[in-house]
Amino acid sequence: MNAVNLSNDAHESNAALANAIEQCEQALDRMPYRCSEYEALLIASRALLERIKARSPRRSLEIVILLLGVTRLAANGADPEQARKQYDKACSAFAHSAGSANQYFFFLGALGGAAVMMLFVMCVLLLQHSEPTRIYLLQLADSDMFVGVSFFALAGSLTSLLMRLRSIDLVEEDDLRMVAVTGALQPVVAMGFMSVAYAIIATNLIPLNLSGASKSGMMFTIAFLCGFSEKFAPSLLDRVGAALSGSPRKQ
């Protein structure tokens, strides 16, 4: 019974939204432009309505009702400033709904990218125990170290995303697939930086004078920072590049 009620509520909500959108479109189509301020405002309202139809954000009905208010204020010849405030409320509601949805898909994409990278790690581990790749891959890193630095790099990437997620501005992006792909690329970039950083430390391009557990701890910390900090790995690469070229490093 509850499932039937939820289905009926969803159907009624969709019908109400479709009706509100139709009313708003009709009002915008027959609206005479009383002044240049209203002309710009109504064009912006039409553009926002098209974005709502394309995105269907969580608060779609509320936003369309606010836009209907804009058209009614315009039809009654009200002060354009009142219509502007109504339109700003609609924009704010759209930005909140669309931005929240984009952040959700961005983090889902990041989780998907991390999962793909872990599958990559598993494939490398399998190849490390298979001929003829075993000899070459074991020269790069032993299994325990490879798993450890990969885990810390991905953990650093996801931790950074969680800390910055609410501040990431994704409102203007309407393609959820692109949002998810962008999120998925973050762990991939972290793994790329981690691989280079590991090669630098393992080959003593930057001597640390560490051994045993201390060196392992340093490797895990560097792997985490490669995922967590956007500036750490590029700074490390700049230092190595300057050392290899013999030129002084830029401050």
XYZ file of C-alpha atoms in Angstrom:
251
model
C 0.000 0.000 0.000
C 2.812 2.417 0.878
C 4.550 1.682 -2.427
C 1.318 2.429 -4.304
C 0.883 5.694 -2.419
C 4.471 6.729 -3.164
C 3.968 5.938 -6.841
C 0.772 7.986 -6.942
C 2.476 10.896 -5.154
C 5.362 10.820 -7.632
C 2.933 10.747 -10.567
C 0.961 13.690 -9.165
C 4.179 15.626 -8.525
C 5.374 15.046 -12.106
C 1.982 16.102 -13.445
C 2.036 19.264 -11.332
C 5.551 20.088 -12.558
C 4.633 19.528 -16.213
C 1.557 21.744 -15.787
C 3.582 24.499 -14.091
C 6.227 24.394 -16.831
C 3.540 24.645 -19.525
C 1.936 27.624 -17.788
C 5.306 29.342 -17.441
C 6.174 28.770 -21.111
C 2.816 30.142 -22.228
C 3.203 33.181 -20.002
C 6.685 33.885 -21.353
C 5.530 33.434 -24.969
C 2.730 35.985 -24.723
C 4.466 38.396 -22.401
C 4.878 41.927 -23.820
C 8.206 43.508 -22.945
C 7.333 46.678 -21.052
C 10.935 47.861 -20.622
C 14.497 46.768 -21.254
C 14.889 45.583 -17.642
C 11.932 43.245 -17.988
C 13.119 42.081 -21.396
C 16.472 40.935 -19.981
C 14.775 39.393 -16.943
C 12.241 37.434 -18.981
C 14.930 36.168 -21.373
C 16.930 34.995 -18.357
C 13.784 33.328 -16.971
C 13.293 31.488 -20.254
C 16.913 30.291 -20.165
C 16.548 29.085 -16.561
C 13.340 27.264 -17.463
C 15.177 25.413 -20.247
C 17.893 24.378 -17.790
C 15.218 23.091 -15.405
C 13.688 21.006 -18.194
C 17.108 19.595 -19.056
C 18.229 18.901 -15.480
C 14.995 18.268 -13.513
C 16.566 19.343 -10.194
C 15.091 18.252 -6.878
C 13.242 21.556 -6.305
C 11.989 21.936 -9.883
C 8.362 22.681 -8.993
C 9.348 25.364 -6.482
C 11.660 27.019 -9.016
C 9.044 27.028 -11.794
C 6.460 28.538 -9.423
C 8.949 31.314 -8.622
C 9.410 31.939 -12.349
C 5.642 32.073 -12.771
C 5.695 34.795 -10.132
C 8.192 36.711 -12.258
C 5.873 36.565 -15.293
C 2.875 37.692 -13.237
C 4.769 40.629 -11.784
C 5.824 41.576 -15.306
C 2.245 41.239 -16.610
C 0.939 43.501 -13.826
C 3.581 46.134 -14.513
C 5.135 45.837 -11.057
C 8.476 47.344 -10.129
C 11.177 45.406 -12.049
C 13.165 45.185 -8.809
C 10.436 43.011 -7.260
C 10.560 40.688 -10.255
C 14.347 40.636 -10.026
C 14.180 39.491 -6.386
C 11.744 36.744 -7.368
C 14.053 35.645 -10.159
C 17.065 35.680 -7.820
C 15.185 33.341 -5.454
C 14.560 30.970 -8.368
C 18.245 31.083 -9.354
C 19.335 30.443 -5.771
C 17.014 27.431 -5.477
C 18.259 26.051 -8.795
C 21.917 26.565 -7.831
C 21.398 24.778 -4.515
C 19.590 21.812 -6.066
C 21.804 21.443 -9.138
C 24.995 22.027 -7.166
C 24.088 19.380 -4.577
C 23.277 16.839 -7.292
C 26.533 17.595 -9.108
C 28.563 17.198 -5.913
C 26.872 13.846 -5.307
C 27.701 12.583 -8.809
C 31.216 14.042 -8.565
C 31.961 11.988 -5.456
C 30.292 8.902 -6.933
C 32.590 9.307 -9.924
C 35.581 9.597 -7.578
C 34.567 6.377 -5.832
C 34.239 4.700 -9.229
C 37.680 5.944 -10.258
C 39.165 4.649 -6.996
C 37.517 1.259 -7.587
C 38.981 1.099 -11.098
C 42.427 1.935 -9.731
C 42.135 -0.823 -7.133
C 41.249 -3.251 -9.925
C 44.360 -2.021 -11.724
C 46.408 -2.732 -8.598
C 44.962 -6.247 -8.427
C 45.859 -6.842 -12.081
C 49.437 -5.718 -11.447
C 49.656 -8.072 -8.458
C 48.488 -10.951 -10.637
C 51.066 -10.045 -13.275
C 53.760 -9.961 -10.596
C 53.173 -13.664 -10.091
C 52.940 -14.578 -13.770
C 55.634 -15.226 -16.324
C 57.194 -13.419 -18.158
C 56.069 -10.176 -16.436
C 56.998 -11.365 -12.940
C 60.695 -10.518 -13.183
C 60.155 -7.015 -14.539
C 57.326 -5.988 -12.228
C 59.010 -7.226 -9.078
C 61.936 -4.951 -9.936
C 59.623 -1.948 -9.676
C 58.152 -2.676 -6.243
C 57.376 -5.592 -4.001
C 53.710 -6.526 -3.602
C 53.254 -5.216 -0.050
C 54.779 -1.821 -0.827
C 52.826 -1.469 -4.069
C 49.512 -2.194 -2.346
C 50.376 0.103 0.547
C 51.323 3.188 -1.467
C 48.345 2.668 -3.810
C 45.931 2.497 -0.877
C 47.381 5.622 0.732
C 47.325 7.570 -2.549
C 43.640 6.727 -3.097
C 42.825 7.441 0.553
C 44.499 10.843 0.250
C 42.564 11.652 -2.914
C 39.170 10.722 -1.423
C 39.963 12.513 1.855
C 40.823 15.683 -0.044
C 37.606 15.454 -2.066
C 35.486 14.950 1.052
C 37.043 18.012 2.694
C 36.569 20.207 -0.390
C 33.308 18.780 -1.735
C 30.989 21.492 -0.414
C 33.222 24.222 -1.839
C 33.578 22.719 -5.336
C 31.557 24.877 -7.733
C 29.740 22.595 -10.174
C 26.525 24.588 -10.669
C 27.194 25.559 -14.276
C 27.812 21.978 -15.440
C 24.581 20.355 -16.653
C 26.032 17.097 -18.014
C 26.051 14.671 -15.082
C 28.179 12.223 -17.038
C 30.917 14.819 -17.390
C 30.664 15.613 -13.668
C 31.102 11.916 -12.823
C 34.019 11.533 -15.252
C 35.739 14.582 -13.757
C 35.365 13.064 -10.300
C 36.663 9.699 -11.522
C 39.825 11.332 -12.871
C 40.888 12.572 -9.420
C 42.039 9.140 -8.109
C 43.637 8.413 -11.481
C 45.726 11.596 -11.218
C 46.629 10.698 -7.619
C 47.867 7.266 -8.736
C 49.907 8.835 -11.530
C 51.615 11.253 -9.153
C 52.138 8.455 -6.630
C 53.864 6.300 -9.240
C 56.293 9.055 -10.156
C 56.937 9.955 -6.506
C 57.588 6.319 -5.657
C 60.100 6.027 -8.497
C 61.856 9.183 -7.304
C 62.181 7.975 -3.716
C 62.939 4.330 -4.540
C 65.785 5.297 -6.890
C 67.195 7.867 -4.411
C 66.838 10.793 -6.794
C 66.010 12.614 -3.577
C 68.142 10.971 -0.846
C 66.252 10.577 2.435
C 68.824 8.572 4.414
C 66.075 6.358 5.805
C 65.821 2.606 6.097
C 63.412 -0.123 7.161
C 60.170 0.926 8.830
C 61.098 4.620 8.637
C 61.417 4.486 4.865
C 58.147 2.561 4.515
C 56.375 5.126 6.660
C 57.842 7.925 4.575
C 56.700 6.210 1.363
C 53.135 5.837 2.680
C 53.081 9.478 3.797
C 54.316 10.692 0.421
C 51.727 8.507 -1.345
C 48.948 10.023 0.798
C 50.173 13.553 0.088
C 50.236 12.834 -3.649
C 46.490 12.220 -3.457
C 45.659 14.799 -0.809
C 47.590 17.854 -1.979
C 47.375 19.243 -5.497
C 50.667 21.089 -5.025
C 52.805 18.437 -3.337
C 53.589 16.196 -6.323
C 54.170 19.045 -8.838
C 56.513 20.681 -6.332
C 58.378 17.391 -5.921
C 58.673 17.005 -9.691
C 59.945 20.583 -10.041
C 62.654 19.842 -7.479
C 63.738 16.671 -9.282
C 63.649 18.396 -12.666
C 65.843 21.196 -11.381
C 68.276 18.685 -9.893
C 68.507 16.678 -13.111
C 68.982 19.740 -15.295
C 71.489 21.288 -12.910
C 69.537 24.559 -12.777
C 68.432 26.211 -9.545
C 64.887 25.426 -8.465
C 62.341 28.238 -8.854
C 61.047 29.657 -5.604
